Tab-separated table of C-alpha atoms in Angstrom:
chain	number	residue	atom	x	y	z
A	1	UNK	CA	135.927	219.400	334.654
A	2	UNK	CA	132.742	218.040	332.577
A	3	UNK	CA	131.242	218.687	329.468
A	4	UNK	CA	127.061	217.945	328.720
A	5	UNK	CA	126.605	217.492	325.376
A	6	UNK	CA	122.994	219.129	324.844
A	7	UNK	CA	123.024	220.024	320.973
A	8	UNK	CA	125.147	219.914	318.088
A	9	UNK	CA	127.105	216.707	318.243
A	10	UNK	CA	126.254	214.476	315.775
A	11	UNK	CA	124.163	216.751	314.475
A	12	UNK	CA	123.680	219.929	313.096
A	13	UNK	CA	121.584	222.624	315.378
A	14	UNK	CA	120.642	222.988	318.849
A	15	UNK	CA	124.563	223.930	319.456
A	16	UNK	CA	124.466	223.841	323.543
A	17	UNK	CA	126.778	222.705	325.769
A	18	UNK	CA	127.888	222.994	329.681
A	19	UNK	CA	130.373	223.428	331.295
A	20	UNK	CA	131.212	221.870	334.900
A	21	UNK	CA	133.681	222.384	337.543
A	22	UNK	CA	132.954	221.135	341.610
A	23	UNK	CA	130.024	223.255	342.380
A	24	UNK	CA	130.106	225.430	339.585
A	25	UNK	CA	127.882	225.371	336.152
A	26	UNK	CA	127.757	227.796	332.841
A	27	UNK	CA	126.039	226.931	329.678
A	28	UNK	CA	127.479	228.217	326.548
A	29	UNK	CA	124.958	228.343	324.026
A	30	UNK	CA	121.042	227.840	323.809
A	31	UNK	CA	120.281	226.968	319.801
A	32	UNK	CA	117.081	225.122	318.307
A	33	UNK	CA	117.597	222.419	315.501
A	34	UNK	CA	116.019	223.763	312.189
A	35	UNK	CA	113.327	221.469	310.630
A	36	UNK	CA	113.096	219.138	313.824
A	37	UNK	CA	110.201	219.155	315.937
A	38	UNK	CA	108.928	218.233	319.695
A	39	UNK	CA	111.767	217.795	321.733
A	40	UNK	CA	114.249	217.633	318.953
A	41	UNK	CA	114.170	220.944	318.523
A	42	UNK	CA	115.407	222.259	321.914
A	43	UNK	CA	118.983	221.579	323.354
A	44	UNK	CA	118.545	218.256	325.528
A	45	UNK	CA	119.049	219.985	328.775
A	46	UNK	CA	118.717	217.438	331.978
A	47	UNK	CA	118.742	218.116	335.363
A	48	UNK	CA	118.185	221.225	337.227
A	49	UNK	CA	117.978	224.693	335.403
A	50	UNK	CA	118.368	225.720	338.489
A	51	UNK	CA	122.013	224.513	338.478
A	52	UNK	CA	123.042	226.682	335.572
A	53	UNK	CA	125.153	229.908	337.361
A	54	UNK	CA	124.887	231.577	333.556
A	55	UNK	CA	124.284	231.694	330.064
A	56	UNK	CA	126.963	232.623	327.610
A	57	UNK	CA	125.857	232.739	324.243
A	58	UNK	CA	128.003	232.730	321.405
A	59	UNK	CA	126.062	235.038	318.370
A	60	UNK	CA	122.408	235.649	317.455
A	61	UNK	CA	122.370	232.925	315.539
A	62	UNK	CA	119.148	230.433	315.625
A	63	UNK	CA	121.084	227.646	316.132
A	64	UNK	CA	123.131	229.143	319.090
A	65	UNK	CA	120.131	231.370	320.247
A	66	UNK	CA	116.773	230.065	319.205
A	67	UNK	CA	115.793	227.647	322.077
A	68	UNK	CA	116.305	230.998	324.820
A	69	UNK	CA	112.815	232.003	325.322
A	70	UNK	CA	112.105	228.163	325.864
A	71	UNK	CA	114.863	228.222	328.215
A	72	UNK	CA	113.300	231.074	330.366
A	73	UNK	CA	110.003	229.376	330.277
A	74	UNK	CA	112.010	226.050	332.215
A	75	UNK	CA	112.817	228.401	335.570
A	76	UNK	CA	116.135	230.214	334.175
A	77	UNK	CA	117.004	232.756	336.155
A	78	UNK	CA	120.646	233.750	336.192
A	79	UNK	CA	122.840	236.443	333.994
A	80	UNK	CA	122.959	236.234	330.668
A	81	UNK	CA	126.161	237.382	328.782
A	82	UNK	CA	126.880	238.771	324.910
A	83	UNK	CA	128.080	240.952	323.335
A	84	UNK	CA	126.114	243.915	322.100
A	85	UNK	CA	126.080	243.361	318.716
A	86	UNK	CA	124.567	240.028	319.615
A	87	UNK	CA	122.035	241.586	322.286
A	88	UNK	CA	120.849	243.751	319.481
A	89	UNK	CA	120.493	240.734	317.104
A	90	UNK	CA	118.674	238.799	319.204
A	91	UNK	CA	115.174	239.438	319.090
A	92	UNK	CA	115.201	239.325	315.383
A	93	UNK	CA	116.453	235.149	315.537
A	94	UNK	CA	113.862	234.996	318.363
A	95	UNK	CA	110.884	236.376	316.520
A	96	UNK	CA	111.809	233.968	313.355
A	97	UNK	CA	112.243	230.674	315.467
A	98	UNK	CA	110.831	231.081	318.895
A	99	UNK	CA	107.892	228.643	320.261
A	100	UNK	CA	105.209	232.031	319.629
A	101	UNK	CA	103.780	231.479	323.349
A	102	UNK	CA	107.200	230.894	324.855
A	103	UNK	CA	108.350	233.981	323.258
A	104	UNK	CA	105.096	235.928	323.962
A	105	UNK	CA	105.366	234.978	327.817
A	106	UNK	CA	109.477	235.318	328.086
A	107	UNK	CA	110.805	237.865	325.554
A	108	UNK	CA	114.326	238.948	325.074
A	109	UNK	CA	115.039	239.506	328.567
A	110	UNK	CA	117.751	242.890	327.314
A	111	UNK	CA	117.581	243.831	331.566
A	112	UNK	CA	119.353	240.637	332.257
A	113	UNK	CA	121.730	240.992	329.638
A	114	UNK	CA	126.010	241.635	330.916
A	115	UNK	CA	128.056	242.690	328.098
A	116	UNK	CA	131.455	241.827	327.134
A	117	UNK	CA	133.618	242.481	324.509
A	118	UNK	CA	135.582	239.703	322.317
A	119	UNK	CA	138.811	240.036	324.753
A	120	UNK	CA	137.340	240.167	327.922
A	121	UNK	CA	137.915	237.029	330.147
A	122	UNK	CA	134.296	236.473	332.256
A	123	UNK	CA	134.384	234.877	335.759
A	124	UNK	CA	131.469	232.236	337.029
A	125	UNK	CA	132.488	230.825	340.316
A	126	UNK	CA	135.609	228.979	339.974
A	127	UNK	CA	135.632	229.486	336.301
A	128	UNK	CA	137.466	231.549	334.162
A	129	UNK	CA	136.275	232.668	330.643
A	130	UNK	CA	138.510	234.039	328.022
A	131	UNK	CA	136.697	235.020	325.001
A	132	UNK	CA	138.006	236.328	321.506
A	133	UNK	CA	136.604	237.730	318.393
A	134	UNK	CA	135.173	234.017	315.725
A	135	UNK	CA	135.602	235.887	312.208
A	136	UNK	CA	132.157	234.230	311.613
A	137	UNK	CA	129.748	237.694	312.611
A	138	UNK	CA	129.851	240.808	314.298
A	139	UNK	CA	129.916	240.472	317.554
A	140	UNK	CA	130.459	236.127	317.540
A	141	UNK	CA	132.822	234.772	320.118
A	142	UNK	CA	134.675	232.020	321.118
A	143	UNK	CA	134.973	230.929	324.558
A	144	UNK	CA	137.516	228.867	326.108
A	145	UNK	CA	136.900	227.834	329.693
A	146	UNK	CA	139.269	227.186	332.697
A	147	UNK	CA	139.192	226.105	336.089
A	148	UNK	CA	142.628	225.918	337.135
A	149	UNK	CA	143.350	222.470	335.986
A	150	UNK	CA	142.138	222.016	332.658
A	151	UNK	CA	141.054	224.639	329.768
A	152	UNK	CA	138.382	223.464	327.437
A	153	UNK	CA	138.038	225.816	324.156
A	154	UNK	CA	134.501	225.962	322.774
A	155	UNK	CA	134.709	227.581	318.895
A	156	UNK	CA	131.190	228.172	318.840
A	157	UNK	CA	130.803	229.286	314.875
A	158	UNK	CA	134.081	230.512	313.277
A	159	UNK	CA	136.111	231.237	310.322
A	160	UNK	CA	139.843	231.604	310.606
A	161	UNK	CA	140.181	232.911	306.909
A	162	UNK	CA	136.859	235.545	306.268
A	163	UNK	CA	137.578	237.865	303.496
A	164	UNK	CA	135.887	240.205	306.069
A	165	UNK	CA	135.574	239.240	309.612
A	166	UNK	CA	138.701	238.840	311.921
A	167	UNK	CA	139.256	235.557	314.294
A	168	UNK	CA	140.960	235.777	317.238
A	169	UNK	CA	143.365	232.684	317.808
A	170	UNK	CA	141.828	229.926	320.382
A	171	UNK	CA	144.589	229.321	323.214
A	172	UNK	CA	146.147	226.105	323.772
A	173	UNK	CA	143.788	223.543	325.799
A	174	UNK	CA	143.238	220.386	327.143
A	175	UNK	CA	140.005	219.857	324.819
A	176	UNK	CA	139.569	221.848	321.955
A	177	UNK	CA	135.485	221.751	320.520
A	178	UNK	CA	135.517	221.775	317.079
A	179	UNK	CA	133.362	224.314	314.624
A	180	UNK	CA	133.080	221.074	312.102
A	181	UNK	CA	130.072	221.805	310.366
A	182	UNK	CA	132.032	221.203	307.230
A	183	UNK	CA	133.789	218.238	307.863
A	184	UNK	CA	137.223	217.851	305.732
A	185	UNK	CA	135.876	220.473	302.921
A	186	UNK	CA	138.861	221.148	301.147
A	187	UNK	CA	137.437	224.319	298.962
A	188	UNK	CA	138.959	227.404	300.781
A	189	UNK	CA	136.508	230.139	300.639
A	190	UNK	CA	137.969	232.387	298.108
A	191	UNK	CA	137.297	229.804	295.580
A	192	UNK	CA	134.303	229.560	296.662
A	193	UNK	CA	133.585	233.166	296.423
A	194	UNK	CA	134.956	233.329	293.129
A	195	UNK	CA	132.148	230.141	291.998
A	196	UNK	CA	129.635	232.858	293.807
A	197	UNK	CA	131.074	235.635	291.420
A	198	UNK	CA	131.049	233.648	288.543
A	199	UNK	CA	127.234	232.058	289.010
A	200	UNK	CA	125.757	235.835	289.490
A	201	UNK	CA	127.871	237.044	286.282
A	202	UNK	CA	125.918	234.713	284.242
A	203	UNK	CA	122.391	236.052	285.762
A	204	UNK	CA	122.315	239.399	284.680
A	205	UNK	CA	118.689	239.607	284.200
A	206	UNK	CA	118.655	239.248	288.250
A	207	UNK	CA	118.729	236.860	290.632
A	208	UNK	CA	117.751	236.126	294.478
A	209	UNK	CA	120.596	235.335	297.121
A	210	UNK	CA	118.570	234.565	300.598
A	211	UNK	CA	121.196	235.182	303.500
A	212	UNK	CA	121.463	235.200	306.931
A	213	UNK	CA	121.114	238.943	308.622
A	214	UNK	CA	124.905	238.504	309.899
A	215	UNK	CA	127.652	237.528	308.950
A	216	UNK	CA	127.236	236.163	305.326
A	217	UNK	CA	125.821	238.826	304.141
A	218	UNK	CA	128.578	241.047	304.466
A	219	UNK	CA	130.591	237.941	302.906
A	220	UNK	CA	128.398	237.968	299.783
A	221	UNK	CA	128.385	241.851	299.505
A	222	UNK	CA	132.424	241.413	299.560
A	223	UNK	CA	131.743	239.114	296.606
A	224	UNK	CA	129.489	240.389	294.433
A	225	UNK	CA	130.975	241.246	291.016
A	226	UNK	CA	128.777	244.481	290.661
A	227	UNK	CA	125.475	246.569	291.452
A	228	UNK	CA	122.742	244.980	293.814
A	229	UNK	CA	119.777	245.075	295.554
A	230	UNK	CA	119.015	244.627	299.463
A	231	UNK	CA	115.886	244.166	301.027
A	232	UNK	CA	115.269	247.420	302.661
A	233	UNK	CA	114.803	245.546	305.950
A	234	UNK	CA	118.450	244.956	306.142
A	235	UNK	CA	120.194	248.293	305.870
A	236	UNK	CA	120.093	249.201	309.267
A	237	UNK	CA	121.355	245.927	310.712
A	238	UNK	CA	123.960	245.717	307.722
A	239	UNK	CA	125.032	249.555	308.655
A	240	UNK	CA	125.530	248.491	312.358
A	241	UNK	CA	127.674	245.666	311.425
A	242	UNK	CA	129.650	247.433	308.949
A	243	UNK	CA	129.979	249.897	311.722
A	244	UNK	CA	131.959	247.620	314.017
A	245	UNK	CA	135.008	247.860	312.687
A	246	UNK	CA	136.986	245.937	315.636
A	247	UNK	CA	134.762	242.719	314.285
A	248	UNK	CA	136.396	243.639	310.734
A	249	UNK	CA	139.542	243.312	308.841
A	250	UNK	CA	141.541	246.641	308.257
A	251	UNK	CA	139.565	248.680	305.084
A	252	UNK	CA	137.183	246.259	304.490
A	253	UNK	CA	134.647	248.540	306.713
A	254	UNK	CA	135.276	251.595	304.090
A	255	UNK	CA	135.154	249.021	301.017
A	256	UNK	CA	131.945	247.595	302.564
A	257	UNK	CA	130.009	250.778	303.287
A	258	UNK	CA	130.442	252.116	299.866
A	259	UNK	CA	128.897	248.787	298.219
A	260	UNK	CA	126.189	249.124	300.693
A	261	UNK	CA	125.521	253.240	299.898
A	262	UNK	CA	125.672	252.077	296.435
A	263	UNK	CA	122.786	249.135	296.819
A	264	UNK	CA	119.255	249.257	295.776
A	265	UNK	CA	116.181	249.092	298.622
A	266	UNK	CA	114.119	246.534	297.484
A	267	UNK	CA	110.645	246.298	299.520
A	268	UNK	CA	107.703	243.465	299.240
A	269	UNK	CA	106.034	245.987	296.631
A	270	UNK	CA	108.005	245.934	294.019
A	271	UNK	CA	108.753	243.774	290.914
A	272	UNK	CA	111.665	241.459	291.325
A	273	UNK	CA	114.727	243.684	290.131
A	274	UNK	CA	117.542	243.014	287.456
A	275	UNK	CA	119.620	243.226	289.852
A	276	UNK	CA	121.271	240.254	292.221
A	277	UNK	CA	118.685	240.622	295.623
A	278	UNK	CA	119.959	239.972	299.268
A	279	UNK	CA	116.868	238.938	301.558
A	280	UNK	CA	117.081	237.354	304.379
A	281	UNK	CA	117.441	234.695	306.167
A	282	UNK	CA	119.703	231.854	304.293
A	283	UNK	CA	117.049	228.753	304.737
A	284	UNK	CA	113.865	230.333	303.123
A	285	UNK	CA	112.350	229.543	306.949
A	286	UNK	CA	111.910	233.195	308.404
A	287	UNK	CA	112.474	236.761	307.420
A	288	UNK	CA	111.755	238.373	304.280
A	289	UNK	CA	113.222	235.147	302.115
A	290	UNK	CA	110.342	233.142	303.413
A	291	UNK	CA	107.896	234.829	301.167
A	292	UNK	CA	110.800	235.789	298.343
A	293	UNK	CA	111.906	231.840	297.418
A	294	UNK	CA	108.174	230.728	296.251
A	295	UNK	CA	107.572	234.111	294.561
A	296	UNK	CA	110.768	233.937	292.844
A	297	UNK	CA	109.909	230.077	291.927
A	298	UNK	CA	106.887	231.072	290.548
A	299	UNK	CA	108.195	233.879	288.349
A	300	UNK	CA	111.231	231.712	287.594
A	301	UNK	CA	113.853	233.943	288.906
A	302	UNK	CA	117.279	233.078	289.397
A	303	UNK	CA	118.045	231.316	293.151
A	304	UNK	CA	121.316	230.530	294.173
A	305	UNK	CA	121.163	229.374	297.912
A	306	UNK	CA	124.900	229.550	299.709
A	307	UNK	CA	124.729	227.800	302.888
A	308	UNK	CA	123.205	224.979	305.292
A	309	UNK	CA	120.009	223.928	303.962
A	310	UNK	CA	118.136	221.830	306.363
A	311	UNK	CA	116.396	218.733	305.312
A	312	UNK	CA	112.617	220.042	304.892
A	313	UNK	CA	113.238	223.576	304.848
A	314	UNK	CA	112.109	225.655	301.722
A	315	UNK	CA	115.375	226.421	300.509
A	316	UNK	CA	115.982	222.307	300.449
A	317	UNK	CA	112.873	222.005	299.027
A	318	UNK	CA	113.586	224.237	296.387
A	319	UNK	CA	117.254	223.100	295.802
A	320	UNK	CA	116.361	219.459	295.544
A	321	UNK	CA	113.616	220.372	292.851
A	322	UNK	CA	116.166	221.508	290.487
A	323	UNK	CA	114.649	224.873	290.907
A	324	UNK	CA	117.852	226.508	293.029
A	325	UNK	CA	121.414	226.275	292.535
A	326	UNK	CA	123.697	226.009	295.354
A	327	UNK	CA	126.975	227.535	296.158
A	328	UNK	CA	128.495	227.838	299.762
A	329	UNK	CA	129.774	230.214	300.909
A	330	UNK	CA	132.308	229.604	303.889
A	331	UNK	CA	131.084	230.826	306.871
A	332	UNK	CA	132.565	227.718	308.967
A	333	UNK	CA	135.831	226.722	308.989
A	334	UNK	CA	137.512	224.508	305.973
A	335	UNK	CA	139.501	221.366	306.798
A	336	UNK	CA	142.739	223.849	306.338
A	337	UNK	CA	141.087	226.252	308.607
A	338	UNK	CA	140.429	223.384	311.616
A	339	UNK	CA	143.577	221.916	311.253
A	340	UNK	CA	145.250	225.002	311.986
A	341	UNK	CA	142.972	226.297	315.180
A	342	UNK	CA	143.781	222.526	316.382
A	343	UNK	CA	147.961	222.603	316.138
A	344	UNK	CA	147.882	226.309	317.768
A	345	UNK	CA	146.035	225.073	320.276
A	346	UNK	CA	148.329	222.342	320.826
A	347	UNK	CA	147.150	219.084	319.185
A	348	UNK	CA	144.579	218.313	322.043
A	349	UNK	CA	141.679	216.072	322.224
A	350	UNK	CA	139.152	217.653	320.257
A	351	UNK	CA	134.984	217.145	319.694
A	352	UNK	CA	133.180	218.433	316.764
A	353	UNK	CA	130.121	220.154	316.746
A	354	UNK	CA	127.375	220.881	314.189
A	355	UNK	CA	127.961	218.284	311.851
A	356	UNK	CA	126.877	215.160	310.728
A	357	UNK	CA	128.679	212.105	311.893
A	358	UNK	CA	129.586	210.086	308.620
A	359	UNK	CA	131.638	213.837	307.834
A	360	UNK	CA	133.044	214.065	311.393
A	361	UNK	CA	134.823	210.440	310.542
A	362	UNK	CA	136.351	212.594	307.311
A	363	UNK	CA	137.827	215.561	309.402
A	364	UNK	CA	139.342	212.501	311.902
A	365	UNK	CA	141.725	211.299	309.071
A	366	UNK	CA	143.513	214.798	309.163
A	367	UNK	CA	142.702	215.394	313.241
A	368	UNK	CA	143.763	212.169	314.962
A	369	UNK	CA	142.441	212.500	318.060
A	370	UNK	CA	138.901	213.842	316.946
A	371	UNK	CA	136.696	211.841	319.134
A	372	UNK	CA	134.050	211.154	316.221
A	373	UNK	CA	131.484	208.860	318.553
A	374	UNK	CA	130.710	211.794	321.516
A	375	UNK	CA	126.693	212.494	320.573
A	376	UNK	CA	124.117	214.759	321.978
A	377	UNK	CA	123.313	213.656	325.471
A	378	UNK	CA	126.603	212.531	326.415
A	379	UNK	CA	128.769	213.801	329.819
A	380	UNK	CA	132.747	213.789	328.872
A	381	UNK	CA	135.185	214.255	331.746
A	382	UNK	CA	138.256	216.606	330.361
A	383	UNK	CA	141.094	214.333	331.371
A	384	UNK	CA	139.680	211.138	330.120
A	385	UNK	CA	139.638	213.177	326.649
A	386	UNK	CA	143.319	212.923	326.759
A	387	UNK	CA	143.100	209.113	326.701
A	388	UNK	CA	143.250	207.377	323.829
């Protein structure tokens, strides 16, 4: 079995990767890299498209969906599988970080689409796919893929202790690839929620929270120490998700819908509220939080940005101004979280993906056999990952 590194290692974006076995091919994943730009900014895909037997992509993500309409537009022409939540997500990551032409000329092909469920195991050929729910979004899976002789477990995004989502546990393997977008962070996320708590307490005259559509939003709405406001774009999408109660932990649906009856619609028209203000997405590049962060700058409103903030983009901008605070919020595991997924699924060889490699060197102090050096455009062969 082989692995193609096309995005996401050593890095952070363009999470892609593929999967090999004899004649047969999947990809898992199709992300862009946020604030890169040419080439950088798609997966580095070589050889033939045409040798790709199917897409399995993760969540609706940008950075695990963005780069599909540029996919498409390179000859791809085989199934495409997700779950529903993340076929109905889709479009929305497209229409934010699409090429405009690509997307114009190949848009979210929904025909193509084969649903699964987290729980289902997916055949390709040879392969066989077992999937389970990633605690990081409605809808997110993991995938872990076998072809008889060795299992590789791809995390995609996860979080093994969400105040809201559950995660699924990832099987024992042969190579284990590693959500390590936070390195050896040590801060669990209910500390981190409680920071989040605390910082919004002492902004009672309002405030602006840009979020991701999934996922952290329903984090942040667990979180919130009283009334708020949602852009009025979001209810329907936050309804669905709060709606899919086999994505969520038991009575945090009925806790979550009554915050959410209880919110404030907030549209472009009116004045900035006293009130804290969901708007999405998290980065300031997309969405209605692309024309909320300089309007809120100008009026000097409150900004408290809670997640990956890539180098250029306006919630970096804004952040290293001194004009945004900045709180995460865990949507990725901690370096308690990894270590655990990695001794369930048996202390095997492991990659890490969407993270920087000075912090990958961290997480190997605590994961010996993290193999810190494994970059974007790299082949691995499974059993040499066993080797020291």
């Amino acid at each position: 079995m082989m692995l193609d590194l096309f995005g996401g290692f050593g890095e952070k974006g363009r999470t892609s990767l593929a999967v090999s076995s004899g004649n047969d091919r999947i990809l898992l994943d199709i992300g862009i890299k946020v604030g890169a730009s040419g080439a950088e900014y798609y997966p580095a895909l070589n050889g033939s498209i045409a040798d790709i037997d199917a897409l399995l992509v993760s969540h609706a993500h940008e950075d695990h969906i963005g780069a599909l309409s540029w996919l498409l537009s390179r000859g791809y022409v085989g199934p495409i599988f997700m779950t529903a939540e993340t076929r109905d997500e889709a479009p929305a990551a497209l229409a934010g970080y699409a090429d405009p032409n690509d997307l114009k000329q190949f848009p979210f092909p929904k025909d193509r689409v084969e649903l699964f469920e987290p729980g289902d195991t997916l055949e390709s050929g040879n392969l066989s796919i077992r999937t389970g729910r990633s605690g990081h979004v409605v809808g997110g899976a993991w995938f872990a893929v076998d072809d008889g002789e060795s299992r590789v477990a791809y995390s995609a995004d996860v979080v093994p202790d969400s105040n809201v989502f559950v995660m699924d546990t990832i099987p024992q393997c042969d190579l284990l690839v590693l959500d390590a977008s936070y390195g050896a962070d040590p801060v669990p996320g209910a500390a981190r929620a409680r920071e989040i708590s605390r910082w919004v307490a002492k902004h009672p005259q309002g405030c602006l929270l840009p979020t991701p559509l999934s996922g952290r939003s329903l984090e942040l709405i667990a979180a919130l120490p009283g009334p708020f406001a949602i852009h009025a774009g979001m209810r329907s999408s936050l309804e669905a998700q709060i709606g899919a109660t086999a994505s969520l932990l038991p009575g945090v649906s009925e806790f979550l819908l009554r915050r959410l009856q209880d919110a404030a619609d907030w549209t472009d028209a009116d004045p900035l509220p006293s009130l804290p203000l969901l708007a999405d997405d998290g980065m300031g590049e997309a969405g209605p939080s692309s024309r909320l962060l300089p309007r809120a700058d100008q009026a000097g409103f409150p900004v408290l940005l809670t997640g990956h903030l890539p180098s250029g983009s306006p919630g970096d901008l804004l952040h290293k101004a001194g004009r945004a605070d900045w709180v995460r919020m865990p949507t990725h595991p901690t370096l308690s979280g990894n270590v655990e997924i990695w001794e369930r699924a048996g202390r095997p060889m492991a990659l890490g993906h969407s993270c920087a490699a000075d912090l990958l060197d961290d997480l190997k102090s605590h994961i010996p056999p993290l193999r810190t050096q494994c970059r974007t455009g790299q082949r691995i062969t499974v059993p040499e990952a066993r080797k020291p």
